Amino acid sequence: MQSAQEYPELEKAKTRVLVVEDDASLCRILESFLRQEAYQVTSCNTAPEASERLKAESFHLVLLDLALPPTNNVSEGLALMEYCLRSAKHTKIVIISGEGTVDTAMACIRQGAEDYLVKPIDLAKLSVIFERALQRQKLEQWTETIQSERVRKARLGRLLGQSFLMQRVYAKIRHAAERDANVLILGESGTGKGLVAETIHDLSKRRDKPFVKVNCTALSEGLLESELFGHRKGSFTGAIQHRIGKFEFTNGGTLFLDEIGEIPPQVQSKLLHAVEDKEIQRIGGNQAIQVDIRIIAATNSNIKELMNKKRFRADLYYRLNTTMITVPPLRTRDRDIQLLADECLREFNHYRYKGFSLPASERLMQHDWPGNVRELRSVIYRAMGGAPEGGWIEPQHLEMDTDPEEEAPQSGLRSLQESLTHYERLVILTALSRNRGNVSKTAEELRITRSGLHKKIIRLHIRKEEYAYEEKG
Ligand SMILES: Nc1ncnc2c1ncn2[C@@H]1O[C@H](COP(=O)(O)OP(=O)(O)OP(=O)(O)O)[C@@H](O)[C@H]1O
Ligand SMILES: [Mg+2]
């Protein structure tokens, strides 16, 4: 094991403490007591002085009186606390409260302070509170180290995922990157198909050449054709000058064709020709131009169905899907949800929030994520507007994009679909616990297939803990 992962020792002598207390004699008592306890102590008596200190140095622990000069109002201490919570994430704050400010002190804890002591101060209690705060601090830092190690392992390029399904996608990405074959990426909207394409390029030998994306939906037939293959001046109305297409521009690199399900038939046949013969012709031109590119195509539509309906050419499909990667929806990747959410929070705002409260995490796990990772990111982005800084993100800050089949209607009554889902889940859970978690037996009892039951367990987010049973004897 790396030393960074070893549980750190509590070392008081290396612990810097700031005491902020305007009552000079109390301040002296606290200071000498804490020195005796082996802490490194700095003290100050006014808010501006404390603010200077906090800006200049970092402290492990801050013992903070609230009513401080110049105004002697609690707002002085509160401002200092907020500054600490915002700028020094690991600093632990212990509030000193007068009899009249206990409510305020409690509010401070809700905001992120560690604990509070009421005057007259019980020094033995102070000692215990400090030790415990220090212990918590070390534990948090330790967890963070482990977390960042976990994140490192779960990464591939800009992709993140520790679930089995994502690890399988990683293996396919690596495999595809090594070879130079065309790749077809399938998956629901927002699952990360764009990132997968980018990652394949970045790991491939073409990495120093361009990675160019064409969104095939955004363009009409004529425009798409000219976008891909270029045109000669005067070849159609509006073609006022020569233009080189993305195929030529990408030469040597990777061309990412997004939403290929939307490519009109005429462009499909030109594309087939370009893919098969590795050459193109500009619109209005008669010269064949050689190109060396790898094509990665992606779609969230059901391409097989499009082929059946003759809206997508089968020969083109087989040319594009030399390697096929299916990116699984987020709801089937339980182990990735919290990881992605934590990372997202870190990325958007490193220090302003403590993280997700337990109920908030549960809410994240229970949601179906029809918009996948894109939806998760936007939910978290919005939550940061609603949650108070320095505190936890709670369930009420998480506004999921409403899915009419899943979310409760305003009245508080369940929709038919919701009730059915609810009872289906209950029936399966009960059967699973009756059969002590044995899936085959449960499936038999419910008269469905084993794989059918498996699918339902995933879809309904049924977790082992929910049907855990006591092993007797
Ligand atoms: N595994 C992942 N790790 C980190 N970020 C991800 C992951 N998957 C998706 N994202 C992020 O989620 C968002 C949506 O991803 P992306 O655009 O690649 O999805 P998509 O499958 O191409 O969706 P669409 O079909 O709508 O184009 C992006 O911001 C992307 O960075
Ligand atoms: Mg995309």
Short mmCIF file of C-alpha atoms and ligand atoms in Angstrom, two decimals:
data_model
loop_
_atom_site.label_atom_id
_atom_site.label_comp_id
_atom_site.label_asym_id
_atom_site.label_seq_id
_atom_site.Cartn_x
_atom_site.Cartn_y
_atom_site.Cartn_z
CA MET A 1 0.00 0.00 0.00
CA GLN A 2 1.12 3.53 -0.67
CA SER A 3 1.98 5.66 2.34
CA ALA A 4 -0.64 8.21 1.30
CA GLN A 5 -3.28 5.62 2.07
CA GLU A 6 -2.08 4.82 5.55
CA TYR A 7 -4.25 6.23 8.25
CA PRO A 8 -2.56 9.43 9.43
CA GLU A 9 -1.45 9.93 13.02
CA LEU A 10 -2.90 12.63 15.22
CA GLU A 11 -0.08 14.98 15.99
CA LYS A 12 -1.06 17.82 18.24
CA ALA A 13 2.36 19.45 18.09
CA LYS A 14 1.88 20.00 14.38
CA THR A 15 -1.66 21.22 14.79
CA ARG A 16 -2.15 24.95 14.30
CA VAL A 17 -4.97 26.48 16.29
CA LEU A 18 -6.39 29.97 16.04
CA VAL A 19 -8.24 31.30 19.07
CA VAL A 20 -10.51 34.26 18.37
CA GLU A 21 -11.93 35.69 21.61
CA ASP A 22 -12.39 39.33 22.57
CA ASP A 23 -12.41 38.75 26.32
CA ALA A 24 -8.68 39.13 26.97
CA SER A 25 -8.52 37.08 30.15
CA LEU A 26 -10.57 34.20 28.74
CA CYS A 27 -8.40 34.32 25.65
CA ARG A 28 -5.27 33.95 27.79
CA ILE A 29 -6.75 31.00 29.67
CA LEU A 30 -7.69 29.21 26.45
CA GLU A 31 -4.33 29.91 24.93
CA SER A 32 -2.32 28.56 27.81
CA PHE A 33 -4.57 25.54 28.23
CA LEU A 34 -4.22 24.60 24.58
CA ARG A 35 -0.44 25.12 24.66
CA GLN A 36 -0.34 22.81 27.63
CA GLU A 37 -2.25 20.30 25.50
CA ALA A 38 0.64 20.64 23.01
CA TYR A 39 -1.14 22.56 20.27
CA GLN A 40 0.50 25.41 18.33
CA VAL A 41 -1.64 28.37 19.29
CA THR A 42 -2.18 31.81 17.79
CA SER A 43 -4.75 34.16 19.25
CA CYS A 44 -6.48 37.42 18.43
CA ASN A 45 -9.20 39.59 19.94
CA THR A 46 -10.96 41.33 17.06
CA ALA A 47 -12.63 40.34 13.80
CA PRO A 48 -10.32 42.31 11.48
CA GLU A 49 -7.27 40.82 13.20
CA ALA A 50 -8.70 37.30 12.84
CA SER A 51 -9.50 37.92 9.21
CA GLU A 52 -5.90 38.99 8.54
CA ARG A 53 -4.60 35.86 10.26
CA LEU A 54 -6.91 33.54 8.34
CA LYS A 55 -5.82 35.08 5.06
CA ALA A 56 -2.14 34.81 5.91
CA GLU A 57 -1.94 31.32 7.40
CA SER A 58 -3.78 28.04 7.39
CA PHE A 59 -5.13 26.53 10.59
CA HIS A 60 -6.34 23.06 11.46
CA LEU A 61 -8.69 24.29 14.16
CA VAL A 62 -10.35 27.62 14.82
CA LEU A 63 -11.94 28.36 18.19
CA LEU A 64 -14.28 31.19 17.39
CA ASP A 65 -16.27 33.59 19.53
CA LEU A 66 -19.16 35.12 17.62
CA ALA A 67 -19.70 38.58 19.10
CA LEU A 68 -16.47 40.39 18.30
CA PRO A 69 -15.21 43.95 17.99
CA PRO A 70 -15.50 46.34 16.24
CA THR A 71 -19.33 45.99 16.33
CA ASN A 72 -19.59 43.28 19.01
CA ASN A 73 -22.32 41.76 16.90
CA VAL A 74 -22.50 38.01 16.14
CA SER A 75 -22.36 38.85 12.43
CA GLU A 76 -18.60 39.44 12.86
CA GLY A 77 -18.00 35.85 13.90
CA LEU A 78 -20.44 34.51 11.33
CA ALA A 79 -18.60 36.26 8.53
CA LEU A 80 -15.31 34.75 9.72
CA MET A 81 -16.88 31.31 9.85
CA GLU A 82 -18.25 31.65 6.33
CA TYR A 83 -14.87 32.77 5.09
CA CYS A 84 -13.26 29.67 6.62
CA LEU A 85 -15.87 27.29 5.25
CA ARG A 86 -15.43 28.71 1.81
CA SER A 87 -11.70 29.10 1.58
CA ALA A 88 -10.29 26.48 3.92
CA LYS A 89 -12.31 23.34 3.42
CA HIS A 90 -10.40 21.25 5.94
CA THR A 91 -10.31 23.79 8.78
CA LYS A 92 -12.55 22.72 11.65
CA ILE A 93 -14.42 25.45 13.46
CA VAL A 94 -15.56 25.28 17.06
CA ILE A 95 -17.88 28.09 18.11
CA ILE A 96 -17.74 29.79 21.52
CA SER A 97 -21.22 30.89 22.40
CA GLY A 98 -22.62 33.14 25.08
CA GLU A 99 -25.81 32.01 26.81
CA GLY A 100 -27.83 34.25 24.55
CA THR A 101 -26.39 32.93 21.30
CA VAL A 102 -26.92 29.18 21.60
CA ASP A 103 -29.47 29.22 18.78
CA THR A 104 -26.98 30.95 16.55
CA ALA A 105 -24.31 28.42 17.50
CA MET A 106 -26.63 25.59 16.53
CA ALA A 107 -27.29 27.28 13.21
CA CYS A 108 -23.51 27.43 12.73
CA ILE A 109 -23.28 23.66 13.07
CA ARG A 110 -25.94 23.25 10.46
CA GLN A 111 -23.82 25.41 8.19
CA GLY A 112 -20.68 23.41 8.71
CA ALA A 113 -19.09 24.30 12.07
CA GLU A 114 -17.85 21.29 13.99
CA ASP A 115 -19.27 21.93 17.43
CA TYR A 116 -19.90 24.66 20.02
CA LEU A 117 -19.07 25.41 23.63
CA VAL A 118 -21.14 27.61 25.92
CA LYS A 119 -19.47 30.09 28.29
CA PRO A 120 -18.23 29.56 30.97
CA ILE A 121 -16.02 27.16 29.06
CA ASP A 122 -15.42 23.68 30.36
CA LEU A 123 -11.79 23.05 29.46
CA ALA A 124 -12.07 19.27 29.68
CA LYS A 125 -14.88 19.43 27.17
CA LEU A 126 -12.83 21.68 24.90
CA SER A 127 -10.05 19.13 24.96
CA VAL A 128 -12.37 16.31 23.91
CA ILE A 129 -14.06 18.37 21.20
CA PHE A 130 -10.72 19.36 19.71
CA GLU A 131 -9.42 15.81 19.65
CA ARG A 132 -12.55 14.57 18.01
CA ALA A 133 -12.51 17.40 15.45
CA LEU A 134 -8.94 16.59 14.61
CA GLN A 135 -9.76 12.95 14.22
CA ARG A 136 -12.61 13.81 11.86
CA GLN A 137 -10.37 16.08 9.88
CA LYS A 138 -7.75 13.39 9.36
CA LEU A 139 -10.43 10.91 8.44
CA GLU A 140 -11.85 13.29 5.85
CA GLN A 141 -8.44 13.86 4.32
CA TRP A 142 -7.78 10.17 4.29
CA THR A 143 -11.12 9.49 2.60
CA GLU A 144 -10.30 12.12 0.05
CA THR A 145 -7.00 10.44 -0.77
CA ILE A 146 -8.73 7.12 -1.21
CA GLN A 147 -11.45 8.77 -3.25
CA SER A 148 -8.95 10.37 -5.61
CA GLU A 149 -7.17 7.05 -5.99
CA ARG A 150 -10.52 5.43 -6.79
CA VAL A 151 -11.28 8.16 -9.31
CA ARG A 152 -7.88 7.69 -10.93
CA LYS A 153 -8.55 4.01 -11.42
CA ALA A 154 -12.02 4.67 -12.77
CA ARG A 155 -10.79 7.05 -15.45
CA LEU A 156 -10.07 6.56 -19.08
CA GLY A 157 -9.34 9.87 -20.76
CA ARG A 158 -12.18 12.13 -19.70
CA LEU A 159 -14.47 9.17 -19.09
CA LEU A 160 -15.28 8.08 -15.58
CA GLY A 161 -16.79 4.78 -14.50
CA GLN A 162 -16.05 1.98 -12.10
CA SER A 163 -19.05 -0.19 -12.89
CA PHE A 164 -18.48 -3.51 -14.55
CA LEU A 165 -20.38 -2.32 -17.61
CA MET A 166 -18.20 0.76 -18.02
CA GLN A 167 -15.02 -1.23 -17.47
CA ARG A 168 -16.18 -3.45 -20.30
CA VAL A 169 -16.65 -0.36 -22.47
CA TYR A 170 -13.09 0.70 -21.56
CA ALA A 171 -11.75 -2.65 -22.75
CA LYS A 172 -13.54 -2.17 -26.05
CA ILE A 173 -12.22 1.38 -26.37
CA ARG A 174 -8.66 0.18 -25.84
CA HIS A 175 -9.16 -2.59 -28.33
CA ALA A 176 -10.62 -0.20 -30.91
CA ALA A 177 -7.85 2.32 -30.33
CA GLU A 178 -5.18 -0.25 -31.12
CA ARG A 179 -6.73 -1.20 -34.41
CA ASP A 180 -7.60 1.23 -37.13
CA ALA A 181 -11.02 -0.12 -37.99
CA ASN A 182 -14.19 1.96 -38.17
CA VAL A 183 -16.26 2.05 -35.00
CA LEU A 184 -19.98 2.32 -34.44
CA ILE A 185 -21.08 3.62 -31.06
CA LEU A 186 -24.64 2.99 -29.89
CA GLY A 187 -26.37 4.21 -26.77
CA GLU A 188 -29.11 6.41 -25.38
CA SER A 189 -28.77 10.15 -25.45
CA GLY A 190 -26.36 11.54 -22.87
CA THR A 191 -24.59 8.25 -22.11
CA GLY A 192 -21.23 9.59 -23.27
CA LYS A 193 -20.94 8.45 -26.90
CA GLY A 194 -19.15 11.66 -27.82
CA LEU A 195 -16.59 11.13 -25.08
CA VAL A 196 -16.09 7.51 -26.09
CA ALA A 197 -15.31 8.62 -29.66
CA GLU A 198 -12.88 11.24 -28.41
CA THR A 199 -11.16 8.74 -26.13
CA ILE A 200 -10.67 6.22 -28.93
CA HIS A 201 -9.02 8.92 -31.01
CA ASP A 202 -6.82 10.10 -28.14
CA LEU A 203 -5.55 6.58 -27.48
CA SER A 204 -5.00 5.75 -31.15
CA LYS A 205 -1.97 6.30 -33.33
CA ARG A 206 -3.90 9.13 -35.00
CA ARG A 207 -3.93 11.13 -31.78
CA ASP A 208 -1.72 13.92 -33.15
CA LYS A 209 -3.93 14.33 -36.20
CA PRO A 210 -7.30 16.08 -36.18
CA PHE A 211 -10.42 14.72 -34.47
CA VAL A 212 -13.32 16.28 -36.33
CA LYS A 213 -16.97 15.98 -35.47
CA VAL A 214 -19.87 16.35 -37.88
CA ASN A 215 -23.36 16.44 -36.48
CA CYS A 216 -25.45 14.84 -39.19
CA THR A 217 -28.82 16.01 -37.86
CA ALA A 218 -28.08 19.68 -37.91
CA LEU A 219 -27.73 19.90 -41.70
CA SER A 220 -29.99 19.56 -44.71
CA GLU A 221 -29.07 17.03 -47.39
CA GLY A 222 -27.22 19.49 -49.66
CA LEU A 223 -25.39 21.13 -46.81
CA LEU A 224 -24.37 17.84 -45.23
CA GLU A 225 -22.99 16.62 -48.52
CA SER A 226 -20.95 19.75 -48.98
CA GLU A 227 -19.87 19.68 -45.35
CA LEU A 228 -18.51 16.16 -45.78
CA PHE A 229 -17.09 16.29 -49.28
CA GLY A 230 -16.64 19.96 -50.10
CA HIS A 231 -17.69 21.63 -53.33
CA ARG A 232 -16.35 23.53 -56.30
CA LYS A 233 -17.22 27.14 -56.85
CA GLY A 234 -20.45 27.47 -58.85
CA SER A 235 -21.48 23.82 -58.38
CA PHE A 236 -24.80 24.96 -56.89
CA THR A 237 -26.49 28.23 -56.04
CA GLY A 238 -24.71 29.70 -53.08
CA ALA A 239 -21.43 27.91 -53.77
CA ILE A 240 -19.59 31.14 -54.25
CA GLN A 241 -16.17 29.70 -53.65
CA HIS A 242 -14.33 26.40 -53.44
CA ARG A 243 -14.70 24.66 -50.16
CA ILE A 244 -12.88 21.66 -48.77
CA GLY A 245 -15.01 19.13 -46.90
CA LYS A 246 -14.45 17.46 -43.54
CA PHE A 247 -13.12 14.30 -45.21
CA GLU A 248 -10.23 16.22 -46.73
CA PHE A 249 -9.75 18.41 -43.70
CA THR A 250 -9.54 15.40 -41.37
CA ASN A 251 -7.02 13.58 -43.55
CA GLY A 252 -4.81 11.44 -41.33
CA GLY A 253 -7.13 11.78 -38.35
CA THR A 254 -10.50 10.62 -37.08
CA LEU A 255 -13.86 11.75 -38.44
CA PHE A 256 -16.66 11.47 -35.91
CA LEU A 257 -20.07 11.27 -37.55
CA ASP A 258 -22.64 11.94 -34.85
CA GLU A 259 -26.28 10.90 -35.28
CA ILE A 260 -25.72 8.87 -38.43
CA GLY A 261 -29.29 7.59 -38.22
CA GLU A 262 -30.30 10.94 -39.66
CA ILE A 263 -28.20 10.83 -42.83
CA PRO A 264 -30.38 11.18 -45.95
CA PRO A 265 -30.23 8.26 -48.46
CA GLN A 266 -28.34 10.09 -51.17
CA VAL A 267 -25.59 11.11 -48.80
CA GLN A 268 -25.50 7.53 -47.48
CA SER A 269 -24.48 6.18 -50.85
CA LYS A 270 -21.74 8.78 -51.27
CA LEU A 271 -20.55 7.99 -47.79
CA LEU A 272 -20.46 4.29 -48.57
CA HIS A 273 -18.31 5.01 -51.58
CA ALA A 274 -15.95 7.17 -49.53
CA VAL A 275 -15.65 4.54 -46.81
CA GLU A 276 -15.12 1.65 -49.22
CA ASP A 277 -12.70 3.25 -51.64
CA LYS A 278 -11.07 5.76 -49.31
CA GLU A 279 -11.59 8.47 -51.87
CA ILE A 280 -14.04 11.31 -52.34
CA GLN A 281 -15.15 13.80 -54.94
CA ARG A 282 -16.06 17.37 -54.20
CA ILE A 283 -19.56 18.36 -55.34
CA GLY A 284 -19.24 19.62 -58.90
CA GLY A 285 -15.74 18.22 -59.17
CA ASN A 286 -14.61 15.24 -61.22
CA GLN A 287 -11.31 14.50 -59.62
CA ALA A 288 -11.03 11.67 -57.07
CA ILE A 289 -9.22 12.70 -53.91
CA GLN A 290 -7.55 10.05 -51.75
CA VAL A 291 -8.22 10.29 -48.02
CA ASP A 292 -6.83 8.35 -45.09
CA ILE A 293 -9.20 8.58 -42.16
CA ARG A 294 -10.80 6.48 -39.53
CA ILE A 295 -14.53 6.88 -39.12
CA ILE A 296 -16.27 6.68 -35.80
CA ALA A 297 -20.03 6.91 -36.10
CA ALA A 298 -22.59 7.24 -33.35
CA THR A 299 -26.33 7.13 -33.02
CA ASN A 300 -28.98 6.92 -30.35
CA SER A 301 -31.61 5.68 -32.77
CA ASN A 302 -32.41 2.05 -33.30
CA ILE A 303 -30.30 1.49 -36.37
CA LYS A 304 -31.50 -2.08 -36.98
CA GLU A 305 -35.04 -0.79 -37.17
CA LEU A 306 -33.96 1.95 -39.59
CA MET A 307 -32.41 -0.74 -41.76
CA ASN A 308 -35.57 -2.81 -41.69
CA LYS A 309 -37.51 0.22 -42.79
CA LYS A 310 -34.92 0.74 -45.53
CA ARG A 311 -33.98 4.11 -44.14
CA PHE A 312 -30.42 3.11 -43.48
CA ARG A 313 -28.30 1.15 -45.96
CA ALA A 314 -27.24 -2.23 -44.64
CA ASP A 315 -23.98 -2.17 -46.66
CA LEU A 316 -23.02 1.14 -45.05
CA TYR A 317 -23.94 -0.20 -41.63
CA TYR A 318 -21.63 -3.19 -42.05
CA ARG A 319 -18.81 -0.94 -43.21
CA LEU A 320 -19.15 1.32 -40.20
CA ASN A 321 -19.58 -1.25 -37.47
CA THR A 322 -16.35 -3.19 -37.87
CA THR A 323 -16.18 -2.62 -34.13
CA MET A 324 -19.36 -1.89 -32.22
CA ILE A 325 -19.47 -0.31 -28.78
CA THR A 326 -22.71 0.01 -26.87
CA VAL A 327 -22.62 2.53 -24.05
CA PRO A 328 -25.01 1.36 -21.32
CA PRO A 329 -27.57 3.73 -19.81
CA LEU A 330 -26.69 5.28 -16.45
CA ARG A 331 -29.54 3.53 -14.59
CA THR A 332 -27.81 0.19 -15.18
CA ARG A 333 -24.54 1.49 -13.75
CA ASP A 334 -25.34 1.97 -10.08
CA ARG A 335 -21.72 2.11 -9.08
CA ASP A 336 -21.07 5.07 -11.37
CA ILE A 337 -23.86 7.36 -10.24
CA GLN A 338 -22.33 8.56 -6.96
CA LEU A 339 -18.85 8.62 -8.44
CA LEU A 340 -19.96 10.81 -11.33
CA ALA A 341 -21.99 13.02 -9.02
CA ASP A 342 -19.05 13.56 -6.63
CA GLU A 343 -16.70 14.29 -9.50
CA CYS A 344 -19.18 16.65 -11.05
CA LEU A 345 -19.48 18.58 -7.79
CA ARG A 346 -15.73 18.78 -7.53
CA GLU A 347 -15.42 19.95 -11.11
CA PHE A 348 -18.07 22.65 -10.80
CA ASN A 349 -17.04 23.83 -7.39
CA HIS A 350 -14.25 22.44 -5.41
CA TYR A 351 -14.77 23.94 -2.01
CA ARG A 352 -18.24 25.36 -1.62
CA TYR A 353 -20.07 22.18 -0.63
CA LYS A 354 -19.40 19.36 1.76
CA GLY A 355 -20.95 16.81 -0.55
CA PHE A 356 -24.23 14.93 -0.82
CA SER A 357 -26.14 14.04 2.33
CA LEU A 358 -27.14 10.40 2.70
CA PRO A 359 -30.77 11.00 1.68
CA ALA A 360 -29.58 13.02 -1.32
CA SER A 361 -27.34 10.14 -2.40
CA GLU A 362 -30.28 7.79 -2.07
CA ARG A 363 -32.35 10.06 -4.24
CA LEU A 364 -29.63 10.02 -6.89
CA MET A 365 -29.57 6.22 -6.78
CA GLN A 366 -33.33 5.89 -7.05
CA HIS A 367 -33.79 8.13 -10.06
CA ASP A 368 -34.03 6.51 -13.48
CA TRP A 369 -31.86 9.04 -15.35
CA PRO A 370 -33.62 9.02 -18.73
CA GLY A 371 -31.20 11.77 -19.82
CA ASN A 372 -28.23 9.77 -18.47
CA VAL A 373 -24.95 11.50 -17.56
CA ARG A 374 -25.99 14.73 -19.25
CA GLU A 375 -29.07 14.88 -17.01
CA LEU A 376 -27.01 14.05 -13.92
CA ARG A 377 -24.66 16.91 -14.67
CA SER A 378 -27.45 19.40 -15.14
CA VAL A 379 -29.23 18.26 -11.96
CA ILE A 380 -26.05 18.82 -9.96
CA TYR A 381 -25.36 22.11 -11.63
CA ARG A 382 -28.82 23.32 -10.65
CA ALA A 383 -28.50 21.95 -7.11
CA MET A 384 -25.51 24.19 -6.55
CA GLY A 385 -27.68 27.22 -7.11
CA GLY A 386 -30.13 26.08 -4.41
CA ALA A 387 -27.98 24.58 -1.66
CA PRO A 388 -26.36 26.87 0.93
CA GLU A 389 -22.59 27.21 0.58
CA GLY A 390 -20.45 25.24 2.99
CA GLY A 391 -23.24 22.75 3.69
CA TRP A 392 -24.54 19.48 2.34
CA ILE A 393 -26.60 19.03 -0.79
CA GLU A 394 -29.96 17.66 0.32
CA PRO A 395 -32.73 15.88 -1.63
CA GLN A 396 -34.77 19.06 -1.96
CA HIS A 397 -31.94 20.66 -3.92
CA LEU A 398 -32.04 17.91 -6.52
CA GLU A 399 -34.56 18.73 -9.20
CA MET A 400 -34.69 15.83 -11.59
CA ASP A 401 -35.83 16.47 -15.14
CA THR A 402 -39.39 15.30 -14.78
CA ASP A 403 -40.16 12.04 -16.42
CA PRO A 404 -43.96 11.83 -16.57
CA GLU A 405 -43.89 8.06 -16.12
CA GLU A 406 -41.77 8.21 -13.05
CA GLU A 407 -42.23 11.38 -11.06
CA ALA A 408 -45.14 11.86 -8.70
CA PRO A 409 -47.75 14.25 -10.02
CA GLN A 410 -48.33 17.53 -8.18
CA SER A 411 -51.38 16.15 -6.33
CA GLY A 412 -49.18 13.67 -4.46
CA LEU A 413 -51.17 10.76 -5.88
CA ARG A 414 -49.33 8.05 -7.76
CA SER A 415 -49.91 7.56 -11.45
CA LEU A 416 -51.03 4.10 -12.58
CA GLN A 417 -47.57 3.36 -13.95
CA GLU A 418 -45.98 4.40 -10.69
CA SER A 419 -48.28 2.24 -8.63
CA LEU A 420 -47.59 -0.73 -10.86
CA THR A 421 -43.86 -0.18 -10.62
CA HIS A 422 -44.13 0.21 -6.86
CA TYR A 423 -46.02 -3.06 -6.45
CA GLU A 424 -43.84 -4.92 -8.90
CA ARG A 425 -40.82 -3.89 -6.87
CA LEU A 426 -42.50 -4.92 -3.62
CA VAL A 427 -43.54 -8.33 -4.94
CA ILE A 428 -40.05 -9.06 -6.23
CA LEU A 429 -38.39 -7.87 -3.03
CA THR A 430 -40.63 -10.02 -0.87
CA ALA A 431 -40.05 -13.06 -3.04
CA LEU A 432 -36.30 -12.48 -3.00
CA SER A 433 -36.14 -12.30 0.76
CA ARG A 434 -38.38 -15.35 1.08
CA ASN A 435 -35.95 -17.23 -1.14
CA ARG A 436 -32.94 -15.82 0.69
CA GLY A 437 -31.73 -13.94 -2.34
CA ASN A 438 -31.71 -16.98 -4.62
CA VAL A 439 -32.55 -15.56 -8.05
CA SER A 440 -33.34 -18.87 -9.79
CA LYS A 441 -35.77 -19.95 -7.09
CA THR A 442 -37.39 -16.53 -7.01
CA ALA A 443 -37.80 -16.49 -10.78
CA GLU A 444 -39.37 -19.92 -10.67
CA GLU A 445 -41.77 -18.86 -7.97
CA LEU A 446 -42.78 -15.71 -9.87
CA ARG A 447 -43.02 -17.74 -13.08
CA ILE A 448 -40.66 -15.56 -15.08
CA THR A 449 -37.29 -16.39 -16.59
CA ARG A 450 -34.11 -15.94 -14.61
CA SER A 451 -32.78 -13.35 -17.05
CA GLY A 452 -36.14 -11.57 -17.03
CA LEU A 453 -35.91 -11.30 -13.26
CA HIS A 454 -32.36 -10.02 -13.53
CA LYS A 455 -33.46 -7.27 -15.87
CA LYS A 456 -36.24 -6.26 -13.51
CA ILE A 457 -33.84 -6.19 -10.55
CA ILE A 458 -31.65 -3.75 -12.45
CA ARG A 459 -34.50 -1.66 -13.80
CA LEU A 460 -36.19 -1.37 -10.40
CA HIS A 461 -32.90 -0.68 -8.62
CA ILE A 462 -33.40 -3.53 -6.22
CA ARG A 463 -30.31 -3.77 -4.05
CA LYS A 464 -28.99 -6.66 -2.02
CA GLU A 465 -29.19 -4.70 1.23
CA GLU A 466 -32.93 -4.44 0.72
CA TYR A 467 -33.55 -8.17 0.89
CA ALA A 468 -30.68 -9.04 3.18
CA TYR A 469 -31.61 -11.79 5.60
CA GLU A 470 -30.15 -13.03 8.85
CA GLU A 471 -28.19 -16.24 8.46
CA LYS A 472 -29.31 -18.45 11.33
CA GLY A 473 -27.49 -21.31 12.96
N1 LIG B 1 -18.56 8.25 -18.28
C1 LIG B 1 -18.54 9.60 -18.24
N2 LIG B 1 -17.67 10.24 -17.46
C2 LIG B 1 -17.64 11.58 -17.40
N3 LIG B 1 -18.45 12.38 -18.08
C3 LIG B 1 -19.35 11.81 -18.88
C4 LIG B 1 -19.44 10.39 -19.00
N4 LIG B 1 -20.41 10.12 -19.87
C5 LIG B 1 -20.92 11.27 -20.26
N5 LIG B 1 -20.30 12.32 -19.68
C6 LIG B 1 -20.63 13.74 -19.85
O1 LIG B 1 -22.04 13.79 -20.05
C7 LIG B 1 -22.38 14.68 -21.09
C8 LIG B 1 -23.06 13.95 -22.22
O2 LIG B 1 -22.13 13.11 -22.87
P1 LIG B 1 -22.07 12.99 -24.47
O3 LIG B 1 -22.36 14.29 -25.13
O4 LIG B 1 -20.80 12.29 -24.82
O5 LIG B 1 -23.31 12.00 -24.66
P2 LIG B 1 -23.90 11.39 -26.00
O6 LIG B 1 -24.08 9.94 -25.72
O7 LIG B 1 -23.04 11.78 -27.13
O8 LIG B 1 -25.32 12.08 -26.08
P3 LIG B 1 -26.19 12.45 -27.41
O9 LIG B 1 -26.66 11.15 -27.98
O10 LIG B 1 -27.31 13.25 -26.84
O11 LIG B 1 -25.28 13.20 -28.30
C9 LIG B 1 -21.09 15.37 -21.48
O12 LIG B 1 -20.96 16.54 -20.71
C10 LIG B 1 -20.03 14.36 -21.09
O13 LIG B 1 -18.82 15.01 -20.82
MG MG B 2 -23.33 13.24 -28.56
#
